Coordinates of C-alpha atoms and ligand atoms in Angstrom, one line a residue:
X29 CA -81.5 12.1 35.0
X30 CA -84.9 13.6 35.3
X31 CA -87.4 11.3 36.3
X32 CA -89.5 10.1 33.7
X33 CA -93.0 11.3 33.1
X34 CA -94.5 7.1 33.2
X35 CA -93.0 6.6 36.9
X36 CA -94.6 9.7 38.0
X37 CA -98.4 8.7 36.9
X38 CA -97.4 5.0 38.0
X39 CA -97.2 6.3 41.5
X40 CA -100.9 7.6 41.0
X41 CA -102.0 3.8 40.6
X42 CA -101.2 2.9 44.6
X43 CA -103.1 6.6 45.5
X44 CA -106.3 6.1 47.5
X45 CA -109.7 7.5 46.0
X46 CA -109.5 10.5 48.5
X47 CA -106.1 12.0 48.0
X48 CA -104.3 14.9 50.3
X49 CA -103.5 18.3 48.5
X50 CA -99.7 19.6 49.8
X51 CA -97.6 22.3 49.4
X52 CA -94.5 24.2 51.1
X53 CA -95.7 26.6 54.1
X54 CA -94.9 30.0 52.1
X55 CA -95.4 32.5 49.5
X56 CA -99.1 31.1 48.6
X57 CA -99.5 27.9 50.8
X58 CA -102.7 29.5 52.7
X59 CA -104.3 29.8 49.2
X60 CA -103.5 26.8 47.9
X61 CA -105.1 25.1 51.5
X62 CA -107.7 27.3 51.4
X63 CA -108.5 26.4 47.7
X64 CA -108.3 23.0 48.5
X65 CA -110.7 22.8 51.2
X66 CA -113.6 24.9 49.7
X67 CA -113.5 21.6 47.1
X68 CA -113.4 19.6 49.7
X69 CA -110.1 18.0 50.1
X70 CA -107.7 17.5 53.3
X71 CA -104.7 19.3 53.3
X72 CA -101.0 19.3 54.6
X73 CA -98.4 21.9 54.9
X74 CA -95.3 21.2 54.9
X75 CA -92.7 24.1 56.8
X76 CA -89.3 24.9 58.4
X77 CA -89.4 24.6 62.2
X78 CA -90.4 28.2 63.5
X79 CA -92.0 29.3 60.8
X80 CA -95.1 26.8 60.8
X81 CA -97.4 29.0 63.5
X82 CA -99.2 30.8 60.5
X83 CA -100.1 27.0 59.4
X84 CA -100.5 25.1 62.5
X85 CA -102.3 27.3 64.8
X86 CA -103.9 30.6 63.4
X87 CA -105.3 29.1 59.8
X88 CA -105.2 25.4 61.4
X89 CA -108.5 23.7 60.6
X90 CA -110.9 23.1 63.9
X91 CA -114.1 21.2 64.3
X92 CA -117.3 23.1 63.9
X93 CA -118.5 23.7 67.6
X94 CA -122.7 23.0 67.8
X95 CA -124.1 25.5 65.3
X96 CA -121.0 26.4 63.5
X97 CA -119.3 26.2 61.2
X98 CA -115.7 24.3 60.7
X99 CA -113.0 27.0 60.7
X100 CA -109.8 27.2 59.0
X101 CA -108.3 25.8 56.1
X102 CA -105.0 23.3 56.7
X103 CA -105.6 19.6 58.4
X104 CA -102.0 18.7 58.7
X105 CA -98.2 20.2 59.0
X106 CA -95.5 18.7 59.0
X107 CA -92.2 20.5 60.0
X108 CA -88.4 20.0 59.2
X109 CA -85.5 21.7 60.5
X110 CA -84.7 22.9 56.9
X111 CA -87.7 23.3 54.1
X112 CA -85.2 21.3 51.8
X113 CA -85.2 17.8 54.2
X114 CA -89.3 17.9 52.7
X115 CA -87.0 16.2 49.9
X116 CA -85.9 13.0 51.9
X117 CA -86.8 9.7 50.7
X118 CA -88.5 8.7 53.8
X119 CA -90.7 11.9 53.5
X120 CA -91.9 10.9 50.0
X121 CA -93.1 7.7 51.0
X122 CA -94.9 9.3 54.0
X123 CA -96.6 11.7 51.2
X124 CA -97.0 8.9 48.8
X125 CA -98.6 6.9 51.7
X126 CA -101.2 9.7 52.7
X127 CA -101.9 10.4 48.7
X128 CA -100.4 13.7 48.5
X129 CA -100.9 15.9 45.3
X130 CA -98.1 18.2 45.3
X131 CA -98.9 21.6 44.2
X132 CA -95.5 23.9 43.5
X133 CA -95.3 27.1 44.4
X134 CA -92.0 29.4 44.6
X135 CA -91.0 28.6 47.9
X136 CA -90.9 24.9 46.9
X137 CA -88.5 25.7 43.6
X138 CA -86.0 28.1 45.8
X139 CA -85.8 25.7 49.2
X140 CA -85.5 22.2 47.5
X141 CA -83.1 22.1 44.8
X142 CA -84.2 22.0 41.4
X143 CA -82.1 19.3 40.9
X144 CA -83.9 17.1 43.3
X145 CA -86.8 18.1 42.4
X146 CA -86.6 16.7 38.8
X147 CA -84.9 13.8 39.6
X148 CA -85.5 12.5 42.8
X149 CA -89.0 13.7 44.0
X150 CA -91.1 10.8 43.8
X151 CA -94.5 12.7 44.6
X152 CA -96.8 13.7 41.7
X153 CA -96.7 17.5 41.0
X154 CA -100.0 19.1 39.8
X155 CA -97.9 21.5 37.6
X156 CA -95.0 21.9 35.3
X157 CA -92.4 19.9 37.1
X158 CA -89.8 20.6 34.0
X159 CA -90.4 24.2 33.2
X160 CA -89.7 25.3 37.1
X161 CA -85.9 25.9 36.2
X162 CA -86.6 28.2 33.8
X163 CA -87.6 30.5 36.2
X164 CA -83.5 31.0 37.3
X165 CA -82.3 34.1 35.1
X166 CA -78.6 32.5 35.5
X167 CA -79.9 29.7 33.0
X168 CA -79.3 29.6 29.3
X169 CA -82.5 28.6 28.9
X170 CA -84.7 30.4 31.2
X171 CA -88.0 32.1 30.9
X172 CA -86.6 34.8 28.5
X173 CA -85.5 32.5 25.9
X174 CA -88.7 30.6 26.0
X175 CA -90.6 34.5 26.0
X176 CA -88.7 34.8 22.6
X177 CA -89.6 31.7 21.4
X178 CA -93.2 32.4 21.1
X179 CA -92.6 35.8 20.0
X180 CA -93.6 37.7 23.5
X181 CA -92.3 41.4 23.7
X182 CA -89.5 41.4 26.7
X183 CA -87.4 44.2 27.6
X184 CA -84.6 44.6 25.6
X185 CA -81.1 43.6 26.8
X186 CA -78.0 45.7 27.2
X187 CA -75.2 43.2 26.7
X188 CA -72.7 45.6 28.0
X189 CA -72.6 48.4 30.5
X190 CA -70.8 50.9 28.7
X191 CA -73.9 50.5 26.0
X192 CA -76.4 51.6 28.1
X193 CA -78.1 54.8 26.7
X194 CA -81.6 54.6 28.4
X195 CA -83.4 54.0 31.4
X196 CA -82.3 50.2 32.6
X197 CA -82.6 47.7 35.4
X198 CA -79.8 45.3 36.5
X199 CA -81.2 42.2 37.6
X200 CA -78.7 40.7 40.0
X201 CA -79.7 38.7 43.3
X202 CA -78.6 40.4 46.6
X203 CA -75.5 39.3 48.1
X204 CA -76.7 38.1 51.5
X205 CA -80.3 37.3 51.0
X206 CA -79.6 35.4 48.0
X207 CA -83.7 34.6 47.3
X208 CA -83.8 38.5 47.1
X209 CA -83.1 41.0 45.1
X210 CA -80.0 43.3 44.2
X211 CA -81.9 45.3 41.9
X212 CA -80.8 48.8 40.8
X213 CA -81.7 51.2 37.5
X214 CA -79.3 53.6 35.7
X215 CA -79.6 55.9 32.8
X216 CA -76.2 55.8 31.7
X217 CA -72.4 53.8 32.1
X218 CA -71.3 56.7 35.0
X219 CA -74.7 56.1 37.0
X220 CA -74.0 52.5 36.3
X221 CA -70.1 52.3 38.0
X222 CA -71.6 55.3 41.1
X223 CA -74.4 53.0 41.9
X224 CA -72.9 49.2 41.8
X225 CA -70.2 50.8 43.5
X226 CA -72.2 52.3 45.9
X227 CA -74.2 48.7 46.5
X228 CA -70.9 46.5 46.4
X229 CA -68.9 48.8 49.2
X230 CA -72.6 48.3 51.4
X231 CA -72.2 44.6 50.5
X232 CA -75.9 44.8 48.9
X233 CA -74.5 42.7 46.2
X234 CA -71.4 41.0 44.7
X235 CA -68.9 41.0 41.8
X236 CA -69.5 38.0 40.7
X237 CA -73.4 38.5 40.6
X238 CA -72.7 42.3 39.0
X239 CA -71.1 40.5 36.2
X240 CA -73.4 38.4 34.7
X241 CA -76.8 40.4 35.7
X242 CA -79.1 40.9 33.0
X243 CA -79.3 44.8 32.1
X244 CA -82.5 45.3 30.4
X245 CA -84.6 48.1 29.4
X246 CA -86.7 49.8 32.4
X247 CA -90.6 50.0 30.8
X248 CA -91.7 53.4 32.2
X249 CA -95.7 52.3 33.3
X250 CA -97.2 50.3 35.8
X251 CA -96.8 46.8 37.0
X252 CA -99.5 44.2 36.3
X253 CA -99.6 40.1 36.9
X254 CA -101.7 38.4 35.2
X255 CA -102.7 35.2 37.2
X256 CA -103.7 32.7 34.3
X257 CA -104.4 29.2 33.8
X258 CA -104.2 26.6 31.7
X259 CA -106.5 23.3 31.7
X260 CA -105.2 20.6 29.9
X261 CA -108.5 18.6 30.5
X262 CA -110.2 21.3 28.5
X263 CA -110.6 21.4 24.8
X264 CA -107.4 23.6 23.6
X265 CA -109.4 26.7 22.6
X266 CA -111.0 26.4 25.7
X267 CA -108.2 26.2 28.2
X268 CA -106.9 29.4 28.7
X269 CA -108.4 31.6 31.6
X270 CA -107.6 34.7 33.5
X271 CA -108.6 34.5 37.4
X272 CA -106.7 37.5 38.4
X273 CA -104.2 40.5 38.3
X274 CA -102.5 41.7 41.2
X275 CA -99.9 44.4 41.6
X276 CA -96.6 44.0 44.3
X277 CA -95.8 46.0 47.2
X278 CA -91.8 46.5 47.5
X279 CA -89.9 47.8 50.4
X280 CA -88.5 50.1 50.5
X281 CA -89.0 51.4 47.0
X282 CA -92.7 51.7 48.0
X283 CA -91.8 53.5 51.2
X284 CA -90.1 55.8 49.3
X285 CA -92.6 56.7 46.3
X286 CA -94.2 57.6 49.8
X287 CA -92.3 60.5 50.3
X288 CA -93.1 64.0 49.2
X289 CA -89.7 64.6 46.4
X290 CA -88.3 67.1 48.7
X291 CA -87.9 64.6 51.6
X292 CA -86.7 62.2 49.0
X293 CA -84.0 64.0 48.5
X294 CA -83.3 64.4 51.7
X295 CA -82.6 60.6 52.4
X296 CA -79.0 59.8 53.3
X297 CA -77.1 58.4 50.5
X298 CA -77.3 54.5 51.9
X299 CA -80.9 54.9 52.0
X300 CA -81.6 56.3 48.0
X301 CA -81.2 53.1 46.2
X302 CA -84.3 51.2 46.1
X303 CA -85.1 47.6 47.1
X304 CA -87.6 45.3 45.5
X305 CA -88.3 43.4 47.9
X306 CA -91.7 42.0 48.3
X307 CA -93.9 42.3 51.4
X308 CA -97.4 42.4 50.1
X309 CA -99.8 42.7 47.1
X310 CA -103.3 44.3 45.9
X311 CA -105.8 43.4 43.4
X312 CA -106.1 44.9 40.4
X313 CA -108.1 45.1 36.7
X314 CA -106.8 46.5 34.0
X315 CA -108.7 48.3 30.7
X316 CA -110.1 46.4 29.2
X317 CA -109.4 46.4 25.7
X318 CA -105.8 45.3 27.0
X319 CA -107.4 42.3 27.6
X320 CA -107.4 41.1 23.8
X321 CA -103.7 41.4 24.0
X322 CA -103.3 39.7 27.5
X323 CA -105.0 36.7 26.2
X324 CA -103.0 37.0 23.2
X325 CA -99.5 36.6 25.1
X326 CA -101.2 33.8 27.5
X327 CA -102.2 31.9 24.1
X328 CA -99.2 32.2 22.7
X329 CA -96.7 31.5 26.0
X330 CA -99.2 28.1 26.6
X331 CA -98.3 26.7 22.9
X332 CA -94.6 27.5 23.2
X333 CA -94.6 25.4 26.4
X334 CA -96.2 22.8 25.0
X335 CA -93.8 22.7 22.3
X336 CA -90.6 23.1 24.4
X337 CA -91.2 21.8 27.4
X338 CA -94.2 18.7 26.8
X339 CA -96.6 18.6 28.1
X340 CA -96.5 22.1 28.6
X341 CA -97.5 24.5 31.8
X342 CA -100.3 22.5 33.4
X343 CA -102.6 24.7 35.9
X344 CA -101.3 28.3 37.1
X345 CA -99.1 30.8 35.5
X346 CA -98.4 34.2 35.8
X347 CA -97.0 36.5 33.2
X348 CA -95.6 39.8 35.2
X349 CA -95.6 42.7 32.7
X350 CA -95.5 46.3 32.5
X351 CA -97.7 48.4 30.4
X352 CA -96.6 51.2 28.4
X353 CA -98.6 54.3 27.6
X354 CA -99.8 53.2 24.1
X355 CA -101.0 50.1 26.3
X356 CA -99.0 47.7 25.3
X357 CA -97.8 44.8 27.2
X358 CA -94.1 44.2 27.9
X359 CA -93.4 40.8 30.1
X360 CA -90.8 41.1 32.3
X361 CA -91.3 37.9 34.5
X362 CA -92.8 35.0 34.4
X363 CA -94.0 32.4 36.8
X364 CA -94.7 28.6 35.7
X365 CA -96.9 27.5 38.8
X366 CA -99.1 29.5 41.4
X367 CA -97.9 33.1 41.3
X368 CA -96.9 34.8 44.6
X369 CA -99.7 37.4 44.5
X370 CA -102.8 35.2 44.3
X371 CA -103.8 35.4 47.9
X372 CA -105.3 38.5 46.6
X373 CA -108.0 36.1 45.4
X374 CA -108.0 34.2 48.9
X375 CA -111.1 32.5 49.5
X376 CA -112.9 35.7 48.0
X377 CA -111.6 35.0 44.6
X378 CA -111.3 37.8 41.8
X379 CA -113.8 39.6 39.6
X380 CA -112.4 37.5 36.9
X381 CA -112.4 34.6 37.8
X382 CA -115.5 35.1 39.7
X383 CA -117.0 36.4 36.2
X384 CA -116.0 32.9 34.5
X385 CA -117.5 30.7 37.4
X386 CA -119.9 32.6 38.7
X387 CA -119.1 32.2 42.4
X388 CA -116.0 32.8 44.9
X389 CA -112.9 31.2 42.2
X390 CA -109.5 31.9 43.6
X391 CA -106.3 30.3 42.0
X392 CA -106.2 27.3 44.9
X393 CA -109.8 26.7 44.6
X394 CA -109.6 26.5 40.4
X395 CA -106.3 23.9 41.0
X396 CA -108.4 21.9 43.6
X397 CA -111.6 21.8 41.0
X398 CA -109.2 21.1 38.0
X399 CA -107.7 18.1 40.1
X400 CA -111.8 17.4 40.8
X401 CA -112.7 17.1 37.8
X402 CA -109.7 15.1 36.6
X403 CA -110.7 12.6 39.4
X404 CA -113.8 12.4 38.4
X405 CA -113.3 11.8 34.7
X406 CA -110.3 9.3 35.3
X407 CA -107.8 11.9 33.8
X408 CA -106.1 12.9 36.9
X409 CA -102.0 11.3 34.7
X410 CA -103.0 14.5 32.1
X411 CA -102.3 16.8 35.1
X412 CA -99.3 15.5 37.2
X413 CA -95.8 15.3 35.9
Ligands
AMP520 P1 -88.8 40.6 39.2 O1 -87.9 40.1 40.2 O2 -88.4 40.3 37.8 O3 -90.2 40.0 39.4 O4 -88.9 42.1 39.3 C1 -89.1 42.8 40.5 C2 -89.6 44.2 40.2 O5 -88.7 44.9 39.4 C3 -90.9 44.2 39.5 O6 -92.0 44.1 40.3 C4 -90.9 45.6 38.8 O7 -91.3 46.6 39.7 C5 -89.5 45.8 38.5 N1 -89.0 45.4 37.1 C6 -88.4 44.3 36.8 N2 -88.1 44.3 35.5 C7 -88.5 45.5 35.0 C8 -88.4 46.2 33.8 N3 -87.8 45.7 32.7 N4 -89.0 47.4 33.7 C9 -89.5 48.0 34.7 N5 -89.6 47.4 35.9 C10 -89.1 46.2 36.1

């Protein structure tokens, strides 16, 4: 049973006046820290033995010597031998004790599982504890049903192979490195059957996975995330802002779009199907009489949380889309907490969120100031669940 809403905000009544700001040592930890600290807050980070070093030693906060100023940006790490022992009873009270905040980010949803998460994690999230499932593609109810819902243009599906008469994408997870991806296109059934059976002799993915992937329709045009948020201690019309849009760097598909077309077709067979694996990201802006229909989508994804999933997405989202060339907006993604791109707007922020705040407003900085404010105005139950 997932916990219920009233025994998280009880928990909130025992916090001290100065709480802690935590998350999981990955994917956007450094800006969440970093965001945390420019609003003045103490922070912990909480990691898998051996990977903790980024954390604990090179972004590790250290007393300002004589004249200086302090540096670095996380006060505390804790380490586990797996991220998922974070999770342990013991561990909650220790975060409950220090007056931890949890902020989720993707490498909190895919180490500790979801299961656990909504019905045994005792620590107030500042997010959208309920809505983090939907992120798994293998649910019935998952981001795309919800994308539907509030009548946001997704790619459309191929139900069966043998249908498909365009440019697609099979959505699968990779066999081994299940957190990754198994992705492959095709413009037709033969491509379809040459390619999966291409990646399934290489062991790049697995039957089971290649039958219930999600075929959709590839969107020929570029990739853009829009890095929103949502303030439920704002009036409604007022919630809704854009910090940022970033853009992914995959391996190896961006090695290869590296490659004058000649040497692409030189690469040995093994080596011509792309991955999409993510190793980096840039900034980016887009047009900006896209922006109208940006907003529109981010209006319109907010109210159909609310209404499915109360009280809705609380603090960051990101809708990952593609744009077509008559510029419109197809939404092929969709993250309900701090996207993984946002360290784009480390500490340096973005020029739109910088445009709505006038001064350096990254993702982690606007959660530390929304849970600043709530603190301040005795609201801080309207953003935790
Ligand atoms: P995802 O795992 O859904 O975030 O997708 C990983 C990458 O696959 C994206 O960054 C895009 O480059 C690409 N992608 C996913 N879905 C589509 C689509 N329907 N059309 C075009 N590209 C897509």
């Amino acid at each position: 049973m997932s916990l219920e809403p009233e025994e998280i905000r009880g928990l909130l009544d025992s916090y001290p006046d100065r709480p802690w700001i935590g998350a999981v040592g990955s994917h956007s930890a450094l800006d969440i820290a970093d965001g945390a600290r420019h609003e003045g807050f103490t922070t912990l980070i909480l990691s898998e033995r051996g990977r903790e070093a980024t954390y604990s030693r090179y972004f590790a906060t250290r007393p300002a010597a004589p004249g200086r100023s302090a540096r670095g940006c996380v006060d505390e790490v804790w380490t586990y031998p797996k991220f998922r022992d974070l999770a342990a009873a013991a561990e909650q009270e220790r975060m409950r004790h220090r007056g931890v905040l949890f902020v989720p980010n993707r490498a909190f949803s895919s180490y500790v599982p979801l299961p656990t998460i909504e019905s045994e994690f005792r620590v107030p999230i500042v997010g959208s504890r309920s809505m983090l499932r939907i992120e798994e593609r293998s649910e019935r109810e998952n981001y795309y049903t919800l994308l539907e819902s509030a009548d946001i243009p997704i790619p459309r599906p191929i139900v069966d192979p043998h249908a498909i008469d365009r440019l697609v994408i099979v959505k699968l997870p990779h066999a081994v490195r299940r957190l990754e991806r198994g992705f492959f296109t095709a413009a037709s059934f033969e491509e379809y059957q040459r390619k999966s059976d291409q990646l399934l002799a290489q062991g790049t993915i697995a039957r089971d996975d290649l039958d219930g992937a999600r075929i959709e329709e590839y969107v020929l045009g570029p990739v853009f995330n829009f890095n929103f948020f949502f303030s439920p201690l704002a009036p409604r019309s007022e919630g809704l802002e854009l910090l940022g849009v970033d853009e992914r760097r995959e391996s190896n598909l961006d090695g290869m779009v590296r490659l004058p077309a000649d040497q692409q077709l030189e690469l040995p067979p093994g080596m011509r199907i792309p991955e999409y694996t993510v190793v980096g990201h840039g900034s980016l802006t887009v047009r900006e009489s896209i922006l109208e229909e940006a907003f529109r989508l981010g209006e319109r994804f907010v109210d159909a949380s609310r209404t499915r999933y109360p009280p809705g997405i609380v603090g960051p989202f990101c809708l990952q889309t593609c744009i077509d060339r008559n510029g419109h907006l197809t939404v092929f993604d969709v993250a309900v907490r701090i996207g993984g791109g946002t360290n784009i707007h480390l500490s340096l922020g973005h020029p739109y969120g910088n445009a709505l705040y006038h001064e350096p407003m990254s993702t982690g900085r606007r959660i530390a100031r929304e849970i600043r404010l709530a603190l301040d105005t005795g609201r801080l139950p309207e953003i935790v669940t």
